[in-house]
Amino acid sequence: MRRSADVVVIGAGAVGAAVAWFATRAGLTVQVLERGQIAGGTSSACEGNLLVSDKEAGPELDLALYSHDVWTGELDEYAGLWEFERKGGLVVAASSTGAEGLRALAVRQRAAGIEVTDVPADRIADYEPYLTDGLAAAAHYPQDCQAQPMLVTAHLLRMAREAGAGVSTGTTVTGLLRDGDRVVGVRTDRGDLTAGAVVNAAGTWAGEVAALAGVRVPVMPRRGFVLVTEPLPPTVFHKVYAGEYVASTQSSEEGLQTSTVIESTAAGTILVGSSRERVGFDRTVSLPALREIAAKALTLYPSLKDTSVMRSYLGFRPYCPDHLPVIGHDPRAPGLWHAAGHEGAGIGLSVGTGKLLAQALSGVAPDLELTPFAPERFGDQVLRETPA
Ligand SMILES: Cc1cc2nc3c(=O)[nH]c(=O)nc-3n(C[C@H](O)[C@H](O)[C@H](O)COP(=O)(O)OP(=O)(O)OC[C@H]3O[C@@H](n4cnc5c(N)ncnc54)[C@H](O)[C@@H]3O)c2cc1C
């Protein structure tokens, strides 16, 4: 058995990549283990919205604002690598009730530090000329950004590797090594590795990794579909979404929920979402979900009615019952750390998570208090659903 690294990171998605990069940069030796390929999990089955606009005041917003500062601060020099765009978000409301909700949310968000401008109905076309007429109001969020998630993951891991980290794909963690209570490494299908700290960045599968240590972390799958159009001339200029989207992110309903989120990509395609369902890891393509997503998008962008959809894809958001991620040391299994459960915001929150966890792993007080994300906050409460 060999001592592999100060830190072993399980999972090469956006979150594991960010942990690896920031921990390596903090001077720790890091080994990333991934059972499949780089970004082979949810980080290649999502969109790249880096949003502050869809969050109410609270710990998730604090993490989003912190992550925004990391994206636009110390990672700014790499922005071109991952198609980072400060394109801003435009949230729209179709009815006067929806407009009131939008305004009220903006007031609360301003108080929490988000930049937001109320956009009256007759100014919406200045932002998005192809949006349908007759919308009641909109709100513009200049801090909303976009990145290409697979490029984020691949480049952060490449940068970590060039700074000395190891990245092993095709390596499944099958157990955790213990010295008494303490987690001191991992067992894999390719041998054992010891480590000072083991980070569970296994995304939607983090509950299974936690179970290897005998601890319960209730991360569950929340399925979502995305439609990809043929490449088009510029049509959608911001992250555009319907006000109802905020409520759907916070809902825990099992049944199908859809709300429109639209953005263009650097390649000219338009990504059209979003859906949410709790159906376990069912990969069956749901025509009702795809139809509903498309129909709702057309109510916002009628000019897309003759546009071809090239393909669709699906992914499983890593979802915790309180909609907050699990970040930090697990006192129930000393030596085990978690960075998982970011639900529909794991790309945006990855870099803040990585930086904060690297600080904690280095024994430095994290810039943000991690208590709201504590792994043991769910206690021994018995879940009604299983993580697999
Ligand atoms: C349809 C959809 C749209 C989304 N849109 C957005 C968006 O616009 N913006 C945003 O910020 N987020 C979005 N998300 C959420 C985002 O994709 C996730 O929160 C994020 O990808 C999670 O990253 P991760 O690194 O935690 O997990 P993953 O990318 O899933 O990585 C975890 C990795 O762990 C590996 N693993 C698991 N178990 C083991 C093991 N035992 N041994 C070794 N390796 C293991 C897996 O193979 C996987 O590669 C969306 C998600 C979906 C489904």
Short mmCIF file of C-alpha atoms in Angstrom, two decimals, residues 52-63 65 104-114 246 250 324:
data_model
loop_
_atom_site.label_atom_id
_atom_site.label_comp_id
_atom_site.label_asym_id
_atom_site.label_seq_id
_atom_site.Cartn_x
_atom_site.Cartn_y
_atom_site.Cartn_z
CA VAL A 52 -27.20 34.43 -8.97
CA SER A 53 -30.65 35.52 -10.18
CA ASP A 54 -32.50 32.31 -9.32
CA LYS A 55 -31.49 32.29 -5.66
CA GLU A 56 -33.23 33.71 -2.60
CA ALA A 57 -31.15 35.28 0.16
CA GLY A 58 -29.41 32.56 2.18
CA PRO A 59 -26.40 30.23 2.14
CA GLU A 60 -26.80 29.13 -1.50
CA LEU A 61 -26.86 32.73 -2.67
CA ASP A 62 -23.81 33.51 -0.51
CA LEU A 63 -21.99 30.62 -2.20
CA LEU A 65 -21.95 35.35 -5.08
CA ALA A 104 -40.68 41.49 -4.81
CA LEU A 105 -37.91 38.93 -5.42
CA ALA A 106 -35.68 41.71 -6.81
CA VAL A 107 -36.17 43.78 -3.65
CA ARG A 108 -35.10 40.87 -1.43
CA GLN A 109 -32.16 40.04 -3.69
CA ARG A 110 -30.92 43.65 -3.82
CA ALA A 111 -30.84 43.64 -0.04
CA ALA A 112 -28.72 40.48 -0.24
CA GLY A 113 -26.16 42.04 -2.60
CA ILE A 114 -27.42 41.03 -6.07
CA VAL A 246 -37.17 30.01 -9.34
CA GLN A 250 -36.93 25.00 -4.79
CA LEU A 324 -28.30 22.84 -0.31
#
